[in-house]
C-alpha positions as MATLAB code, in Angstrom:
seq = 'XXXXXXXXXXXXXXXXXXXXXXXXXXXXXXXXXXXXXXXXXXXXXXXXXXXXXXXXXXXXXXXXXXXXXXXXXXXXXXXXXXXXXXXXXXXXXXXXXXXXXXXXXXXXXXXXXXXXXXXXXXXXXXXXXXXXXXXXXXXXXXXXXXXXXXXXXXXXXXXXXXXXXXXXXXXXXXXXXXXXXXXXXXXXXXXXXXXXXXXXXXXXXXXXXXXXXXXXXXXXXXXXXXXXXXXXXXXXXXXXXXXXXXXXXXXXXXXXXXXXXXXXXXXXXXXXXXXXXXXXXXXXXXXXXXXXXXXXXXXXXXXXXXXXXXXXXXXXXXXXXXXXXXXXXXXXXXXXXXXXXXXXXXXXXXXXXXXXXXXXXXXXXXXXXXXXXXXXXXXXXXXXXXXXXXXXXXXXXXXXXXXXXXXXXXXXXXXXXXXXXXXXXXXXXXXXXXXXXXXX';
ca = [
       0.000    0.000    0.000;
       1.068    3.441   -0.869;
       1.824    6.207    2.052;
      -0.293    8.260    2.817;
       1.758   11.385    1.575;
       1.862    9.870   -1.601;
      -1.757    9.392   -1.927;
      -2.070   13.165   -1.054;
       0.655   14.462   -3.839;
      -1.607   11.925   -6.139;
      -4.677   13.907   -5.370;
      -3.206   17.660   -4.913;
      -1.653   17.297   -8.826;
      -4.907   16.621   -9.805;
      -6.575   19.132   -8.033;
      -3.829   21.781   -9.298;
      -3.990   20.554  -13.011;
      -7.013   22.632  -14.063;
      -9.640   25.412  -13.015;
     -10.070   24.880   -9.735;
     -13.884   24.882   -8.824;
     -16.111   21.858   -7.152;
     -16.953   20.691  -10.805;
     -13.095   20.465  -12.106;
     -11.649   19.709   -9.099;
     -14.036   15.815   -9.117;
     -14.031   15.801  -12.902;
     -10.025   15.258  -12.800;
      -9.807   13.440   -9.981;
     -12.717   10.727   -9.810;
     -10.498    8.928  -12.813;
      -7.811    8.527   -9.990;
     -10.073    6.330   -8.363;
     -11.126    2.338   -9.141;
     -14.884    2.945   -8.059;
     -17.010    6.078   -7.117;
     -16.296    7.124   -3.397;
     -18.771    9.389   -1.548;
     -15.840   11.071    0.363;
     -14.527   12.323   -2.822;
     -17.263   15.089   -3.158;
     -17.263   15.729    0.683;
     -13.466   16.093    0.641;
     -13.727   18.414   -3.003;
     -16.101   21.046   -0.920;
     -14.306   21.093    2.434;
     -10.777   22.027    0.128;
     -12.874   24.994   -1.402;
     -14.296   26.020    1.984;
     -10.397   26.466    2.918;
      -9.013   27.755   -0.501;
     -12.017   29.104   -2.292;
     -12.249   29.339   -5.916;
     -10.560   32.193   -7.699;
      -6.940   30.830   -7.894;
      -5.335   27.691   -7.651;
      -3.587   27.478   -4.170;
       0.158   27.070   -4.116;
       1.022   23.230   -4.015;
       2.861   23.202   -0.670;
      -0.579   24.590    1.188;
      -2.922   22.297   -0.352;
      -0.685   18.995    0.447;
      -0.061   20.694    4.262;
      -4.110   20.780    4.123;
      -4.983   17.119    2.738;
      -2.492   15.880    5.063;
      -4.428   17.374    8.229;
      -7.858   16.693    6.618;
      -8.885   13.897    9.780;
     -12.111   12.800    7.547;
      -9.234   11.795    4.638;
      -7.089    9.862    6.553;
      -9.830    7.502    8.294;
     -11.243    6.542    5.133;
      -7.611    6.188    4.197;
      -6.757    3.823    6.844;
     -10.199    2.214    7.053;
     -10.498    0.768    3.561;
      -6.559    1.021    1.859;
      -7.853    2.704   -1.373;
      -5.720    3.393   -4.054;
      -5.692    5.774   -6.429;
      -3.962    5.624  -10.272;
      -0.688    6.452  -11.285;
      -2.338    8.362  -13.879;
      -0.280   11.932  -14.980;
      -2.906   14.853  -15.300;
      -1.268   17.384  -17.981;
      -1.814   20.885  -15.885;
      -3.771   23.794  -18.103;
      -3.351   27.171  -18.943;
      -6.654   28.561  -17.027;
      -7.804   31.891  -18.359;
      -8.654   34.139  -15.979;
     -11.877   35.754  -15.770;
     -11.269   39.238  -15.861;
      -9.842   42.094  -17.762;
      -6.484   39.777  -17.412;
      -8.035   37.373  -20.113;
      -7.091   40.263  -23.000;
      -3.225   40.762  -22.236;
      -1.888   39.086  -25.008;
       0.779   36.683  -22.461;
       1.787   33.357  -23.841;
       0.271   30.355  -22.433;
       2.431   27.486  -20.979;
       0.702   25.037  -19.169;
       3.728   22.558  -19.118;
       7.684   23.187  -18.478;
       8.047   21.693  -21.140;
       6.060   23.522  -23.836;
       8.116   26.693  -21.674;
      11.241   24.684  -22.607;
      10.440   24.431  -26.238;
       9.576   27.885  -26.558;
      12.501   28.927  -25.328;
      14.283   26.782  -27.746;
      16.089   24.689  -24.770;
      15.702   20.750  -24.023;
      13.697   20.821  -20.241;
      17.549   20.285  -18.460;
      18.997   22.804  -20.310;
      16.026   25.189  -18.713;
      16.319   23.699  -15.421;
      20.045   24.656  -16.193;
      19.372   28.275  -16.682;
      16.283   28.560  -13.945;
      18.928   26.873  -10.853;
      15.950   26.717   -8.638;
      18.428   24.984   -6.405;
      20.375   28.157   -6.315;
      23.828   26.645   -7.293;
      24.881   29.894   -8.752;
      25.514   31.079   -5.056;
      28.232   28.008   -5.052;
      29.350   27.618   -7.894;
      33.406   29.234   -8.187;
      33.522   31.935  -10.697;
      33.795   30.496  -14.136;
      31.919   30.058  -16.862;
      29.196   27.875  -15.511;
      28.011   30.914  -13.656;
      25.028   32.838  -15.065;
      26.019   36.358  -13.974;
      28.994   39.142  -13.921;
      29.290   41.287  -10.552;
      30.602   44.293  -10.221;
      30.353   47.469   -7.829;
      29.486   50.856   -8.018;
      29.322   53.840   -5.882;
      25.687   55.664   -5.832;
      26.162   59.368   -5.630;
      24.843   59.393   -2.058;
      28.458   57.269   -1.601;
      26.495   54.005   -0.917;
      27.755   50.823   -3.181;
      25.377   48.877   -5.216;
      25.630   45.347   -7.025;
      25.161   45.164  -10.735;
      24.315   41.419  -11.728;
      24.573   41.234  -15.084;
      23.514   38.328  -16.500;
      26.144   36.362  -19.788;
      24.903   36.467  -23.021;
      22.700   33.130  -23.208;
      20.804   33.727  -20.416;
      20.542   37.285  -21.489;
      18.722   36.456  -24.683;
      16.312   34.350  -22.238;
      15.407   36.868  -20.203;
      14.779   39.589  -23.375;
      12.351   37.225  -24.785;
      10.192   36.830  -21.354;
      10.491   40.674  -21.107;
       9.054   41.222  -25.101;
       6.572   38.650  -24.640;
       5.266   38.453  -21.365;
       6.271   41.009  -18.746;
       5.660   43.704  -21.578;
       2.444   42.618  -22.094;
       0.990   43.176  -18.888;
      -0.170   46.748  -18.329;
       1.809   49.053  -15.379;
      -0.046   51.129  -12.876;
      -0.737   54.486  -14.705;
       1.377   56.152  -11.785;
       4.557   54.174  -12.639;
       6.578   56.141  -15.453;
      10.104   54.428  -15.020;
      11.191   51.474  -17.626;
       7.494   51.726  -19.071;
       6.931   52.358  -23.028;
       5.432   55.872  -23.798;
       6.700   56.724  -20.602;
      10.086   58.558  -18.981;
      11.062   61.150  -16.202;
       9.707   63.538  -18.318;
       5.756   62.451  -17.923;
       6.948   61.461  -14.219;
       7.710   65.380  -13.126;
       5.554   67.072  -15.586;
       2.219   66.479  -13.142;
       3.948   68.190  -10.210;
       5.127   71.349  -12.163;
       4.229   74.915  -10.312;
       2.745   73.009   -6.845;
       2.425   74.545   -3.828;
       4.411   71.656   -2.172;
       6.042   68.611   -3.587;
       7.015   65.817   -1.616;
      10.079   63.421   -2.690;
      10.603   59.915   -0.928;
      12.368   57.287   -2.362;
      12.253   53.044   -1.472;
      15.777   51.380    0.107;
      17.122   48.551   -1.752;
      14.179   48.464   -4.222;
      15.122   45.715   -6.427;
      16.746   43.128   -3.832;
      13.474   43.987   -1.585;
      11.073   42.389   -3.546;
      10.273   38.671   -2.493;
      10.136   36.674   -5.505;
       7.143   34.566   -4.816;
       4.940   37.889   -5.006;
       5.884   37.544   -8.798;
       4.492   33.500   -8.881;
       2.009   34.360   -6.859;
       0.934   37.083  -10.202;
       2.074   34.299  -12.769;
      -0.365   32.007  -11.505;
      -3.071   34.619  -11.562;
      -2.813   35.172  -15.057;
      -3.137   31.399  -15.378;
       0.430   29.641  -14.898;
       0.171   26.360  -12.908;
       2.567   26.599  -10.103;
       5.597   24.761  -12.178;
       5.785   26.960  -14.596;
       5.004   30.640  -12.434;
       7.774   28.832  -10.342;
      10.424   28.380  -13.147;
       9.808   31.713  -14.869;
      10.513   33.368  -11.891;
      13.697   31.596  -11.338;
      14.809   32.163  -14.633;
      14.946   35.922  -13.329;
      15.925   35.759   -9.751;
      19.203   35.479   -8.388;
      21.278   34.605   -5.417;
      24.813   36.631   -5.100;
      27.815   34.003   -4.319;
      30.030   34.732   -1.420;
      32.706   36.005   -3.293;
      31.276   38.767   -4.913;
      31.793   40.129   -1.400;
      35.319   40.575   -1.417;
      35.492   43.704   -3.987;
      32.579   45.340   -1.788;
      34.158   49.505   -2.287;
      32.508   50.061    1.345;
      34.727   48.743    3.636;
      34.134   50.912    6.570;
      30.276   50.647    6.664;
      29.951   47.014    7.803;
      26.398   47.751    9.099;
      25.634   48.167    5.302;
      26.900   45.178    4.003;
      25.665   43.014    6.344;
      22.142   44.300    5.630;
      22.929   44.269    1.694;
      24.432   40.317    2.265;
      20.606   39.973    3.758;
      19.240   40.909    0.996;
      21.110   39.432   -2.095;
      22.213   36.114   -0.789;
      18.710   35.039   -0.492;
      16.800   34.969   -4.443;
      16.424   38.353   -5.717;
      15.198   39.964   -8.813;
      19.242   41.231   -9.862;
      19.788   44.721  -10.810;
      21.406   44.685  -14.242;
      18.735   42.055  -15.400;
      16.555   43.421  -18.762;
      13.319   41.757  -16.770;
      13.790   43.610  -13.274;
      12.600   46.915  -13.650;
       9.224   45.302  -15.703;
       8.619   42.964  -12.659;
       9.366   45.354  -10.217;
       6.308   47.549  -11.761;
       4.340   44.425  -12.052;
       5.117   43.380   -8.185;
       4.669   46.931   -7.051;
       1.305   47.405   -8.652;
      -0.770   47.104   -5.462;
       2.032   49.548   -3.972;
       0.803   52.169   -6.368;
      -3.110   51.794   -5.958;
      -3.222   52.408   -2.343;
      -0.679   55.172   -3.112;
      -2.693   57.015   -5.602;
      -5.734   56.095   -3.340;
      -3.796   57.876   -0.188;
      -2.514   60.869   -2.468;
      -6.166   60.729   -3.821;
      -7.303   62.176    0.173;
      -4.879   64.277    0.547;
      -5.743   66.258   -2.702;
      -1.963   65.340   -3.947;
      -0.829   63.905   -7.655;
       1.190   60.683   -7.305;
       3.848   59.282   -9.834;
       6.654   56.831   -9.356;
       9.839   56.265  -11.088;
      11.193   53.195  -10.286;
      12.182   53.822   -6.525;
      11.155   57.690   -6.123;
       8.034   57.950   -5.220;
       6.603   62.211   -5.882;
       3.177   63.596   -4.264;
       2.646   67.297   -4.998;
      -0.500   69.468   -4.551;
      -2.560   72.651   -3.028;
      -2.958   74.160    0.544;
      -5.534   70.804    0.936;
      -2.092   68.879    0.326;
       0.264   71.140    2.516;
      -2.697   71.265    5.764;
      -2.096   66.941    5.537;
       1.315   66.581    5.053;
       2.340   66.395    8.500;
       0.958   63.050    8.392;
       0.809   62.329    4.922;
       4.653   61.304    4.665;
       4.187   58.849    7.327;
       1.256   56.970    6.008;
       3.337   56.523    3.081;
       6.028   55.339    4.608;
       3.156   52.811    6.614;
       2.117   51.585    3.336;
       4.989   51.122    1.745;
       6.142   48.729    4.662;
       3.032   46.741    4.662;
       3.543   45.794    1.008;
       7.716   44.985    1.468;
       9.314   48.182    1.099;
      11.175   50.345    3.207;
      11.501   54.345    3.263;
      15.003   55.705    2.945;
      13.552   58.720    5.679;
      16.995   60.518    5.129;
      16.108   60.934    1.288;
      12.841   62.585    2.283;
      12.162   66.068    0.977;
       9.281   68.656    1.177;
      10.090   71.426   -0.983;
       7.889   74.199   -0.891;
       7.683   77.286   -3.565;
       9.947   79.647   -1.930;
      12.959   77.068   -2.144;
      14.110   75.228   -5.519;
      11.898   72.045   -5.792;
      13.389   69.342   -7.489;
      13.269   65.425   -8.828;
      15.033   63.547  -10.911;
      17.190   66.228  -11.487;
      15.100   68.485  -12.702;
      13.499   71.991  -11.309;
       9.863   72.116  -11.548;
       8.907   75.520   -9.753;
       8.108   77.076  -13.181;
       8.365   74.639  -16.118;
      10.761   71.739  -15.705;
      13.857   72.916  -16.402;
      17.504   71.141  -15.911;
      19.301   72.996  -12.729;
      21.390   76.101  -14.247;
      24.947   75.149  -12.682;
      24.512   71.399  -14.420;
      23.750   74.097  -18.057;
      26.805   76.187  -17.383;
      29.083   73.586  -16.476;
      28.494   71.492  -19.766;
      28.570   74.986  -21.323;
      31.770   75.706  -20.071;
      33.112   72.214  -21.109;
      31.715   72.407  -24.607;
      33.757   76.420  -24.706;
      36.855   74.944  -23.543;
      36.644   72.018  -26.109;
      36.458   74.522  -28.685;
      39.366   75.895  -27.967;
      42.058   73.170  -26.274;
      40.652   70.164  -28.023;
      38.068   67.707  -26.324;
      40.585   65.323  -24.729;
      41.703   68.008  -22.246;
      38.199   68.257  -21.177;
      37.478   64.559  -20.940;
      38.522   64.452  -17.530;
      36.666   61.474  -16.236;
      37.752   59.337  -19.186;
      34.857   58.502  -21.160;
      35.373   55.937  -23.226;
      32.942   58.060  -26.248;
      33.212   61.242  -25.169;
      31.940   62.512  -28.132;
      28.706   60.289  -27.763;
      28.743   61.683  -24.059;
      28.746   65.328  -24.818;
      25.570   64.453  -27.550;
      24.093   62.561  -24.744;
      23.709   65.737  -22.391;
      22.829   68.105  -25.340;
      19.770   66.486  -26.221;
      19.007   65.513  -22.078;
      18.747   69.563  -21.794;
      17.724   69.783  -25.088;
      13.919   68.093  -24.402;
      13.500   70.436  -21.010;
      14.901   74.141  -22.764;
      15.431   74.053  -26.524;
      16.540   76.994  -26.432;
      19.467   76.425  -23.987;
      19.852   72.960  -26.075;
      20.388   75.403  -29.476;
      22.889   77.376  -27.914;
      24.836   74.214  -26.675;
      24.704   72.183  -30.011;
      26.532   75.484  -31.698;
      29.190   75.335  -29.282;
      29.237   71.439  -29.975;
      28.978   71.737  -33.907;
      32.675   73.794  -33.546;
      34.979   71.199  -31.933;
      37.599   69.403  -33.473;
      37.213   66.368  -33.365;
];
């Protein structure tokens, strides 16, 4: 005779393999069975009772349930059933909601996700390392990802993970077919098409007040299994939401550790080692900043909601979070900035509170880098100093003024014109005529 935990995996795939309602749930799993069995259809409503009927429940719960279901285990016991080793091929379930239009492709199988991808189903578990070898594995070419550091202007470091060119090409693909395809929050503007830091400042130009708070350690703070948890929503059995995930998650290895530029600030690096030795969605990865918008979707409805009572605008760009308005705006904010901060922790995040600004109309407010008291506008030292570069090029040369050693300075110099350019043509005229007279 079987165990009993086997009997219960039996039932739970079946159970998981399709739309899970009283109707699917017996229609897939009475085949399991040599005879009909009255428990069958007691045990099918009290698993809905517990789980309900809008999603399928992650495996793990539904097994922890069956096993504790008293009522299963004495019929178990009293008369040995069996049940068939008979595989149930999981669906695709389409939900039934505005979700049922994105156009997302539908794996119901690892393996159909496999030969998509054009990979044999080891060569995906390969790239996916749900086991999280990557963290042991020396460095070498069986890794999946380059590290390197970088200081943030505040003078805090930050991991790039950049994945190698194979897995690379993976993750592009999920981004232009699947993340891409699911719409953002209308308040998100960074990393979203039709979108930039241009249509995230232009709502808060000429406020009476505008707020600036940004998230710590947004990338590494999102828990992975809040993007399979939204996989599965849009209709991914648990396999598949599972292995798409892992294909862009990450765990750092111990040695990336040892170039870590911030010595001194151990207090730092311990809570950074937290974060990125444990899976991750990696900074330097094309599908991060999509699935960070995706997994901080319910982050920006009860945002907009709050800024929505306080008679404030709300956008988001990636991390920085901006809330701008009236006197309605300015008589809440004493409280407003802590709510936010409230909310953000009860969906994961955390408030950097040293990054916090309220910048009223007497004093320069800006975000992003740009001023928005008037029109938005790039800062006026940030236009004289290129101005001054682009007058001295003229007359030494540009290599004397390519002090921090670009490796295209050239490119560079464009680069800034036409940043200034889209805020103050006018300013971006007078800079492209200095440009146009270098010798280059």
């Amino acid at each position: 005779m079987r165990p009993f935990r086997n009997v219960v995996q039996t039932l739970a795939a079946s159970f998981l393999a399709g739309k899970f309602d009283g109707p699917g749930l017996l229609q897939r799993s009475r085949p399991l069975l040599s005879r009909h069995r009255t428990w069958l259809p007691k045990l099918i409503k009290r698993v809905i009772d517990q789980f309900g009927e809008v999603s399928r429940p992650r495996r793990a719960k539904l097994i922890k349930f069956l096993l504790a279901d008293e009522p299963l285990r004495m019929v178990w016991e009293k008369s040995s059933f069996e049940l068939k080793q008979q595989f149930v091929r999981p669906e695709f379930i389409v939900p039934d909601d505005v979700r049922a239009t994105w156009a997302v492709p539908k794996w119901a199988t690892i393996g159909e996700l496999a030969t998509w991808l054009g990979l044999e189903t080891n060569e995906l578990a390969w790239f996916a390392d749900r086991k999280g070898l990557e963290r042991h594995i020396a460095d070498g070419p069986l890794r999946h990802y380059q590290y390197r550091w970088f200081r943030k202007r505040g003078g805090h470091a930050r991991l790039i993970e950049v994945p190698k060119t194979r897995l690379k090409i993976i993750q592009q693909r999920l981004l232009s077919h699947l993340f891409e395809s699911i719409p953002t929050h209308s308040a998100a503007h960074g990393f979203c098409k039709g979108r930039s830091v241009k249509t995230y400042v232009e709502p808060h130009v000429s406020q009476t007040i505008v707020l600036r708070m940004d998230l710590q350690d947004f990338f590494p703070s999102i828990e992975i299994a809040r993007l399979t948890g939204q996989l599965m929503g849009l209709g991914y059995p648990e396999e598949v939401a599972r292995t798409l995930t892992a294909l862009c998650s990450n765990r750092v290895p111990a040695d990336a550790w040892r170039t870590f530029p911030d010595r001194e600030n151990w207090e730092r690096r311990r809570n950074l080692e937290l974060l990125l030795q444990r899976s991750h969605f990696p900074q330097g990865a094309p599908t991060s900043p999509a699935i960070a918008n995706l997994c901080a979707y319910r982050l920006d409805c009860r945002l907009a909601g709050l800024a929505t009572w306080a008679s404030a605008t709300y956008t988001r760009y990636a991390d920085d979070l901006l809330f701008s308005g009236g006197p309605d705006f300015s008589s809440k904010l004493k409280r407003f900035h802590i709510y936010v901060a409230a909310v953000a922790l009860d969906e994961g995040f955390q408030v950097n509170h040293h990054k916090t600004r309220i910048m009223t109309q007497s004093q320069q407010q800006r975000a992003a880098g740009v001023v928005l008291n008037a029109k938005p506008n790039v800062p006026r030292p940030e236009y004289d100093q290129l101005k001054a570069i682009l007058h001295q090029a003229t007359l030494t040369g540009p290599t004397a003024q390519n002090r921090n050693h670009h490796h295209d300075f050239r490119n560079h110099l464009a680069g800034r014109i036409a940043y200034i350019s889209q805020w103050n043509p006018q300013r971006g005229e007078k800079l492209q005529r200095l440009f146009a007279k270098i010798t280059w």
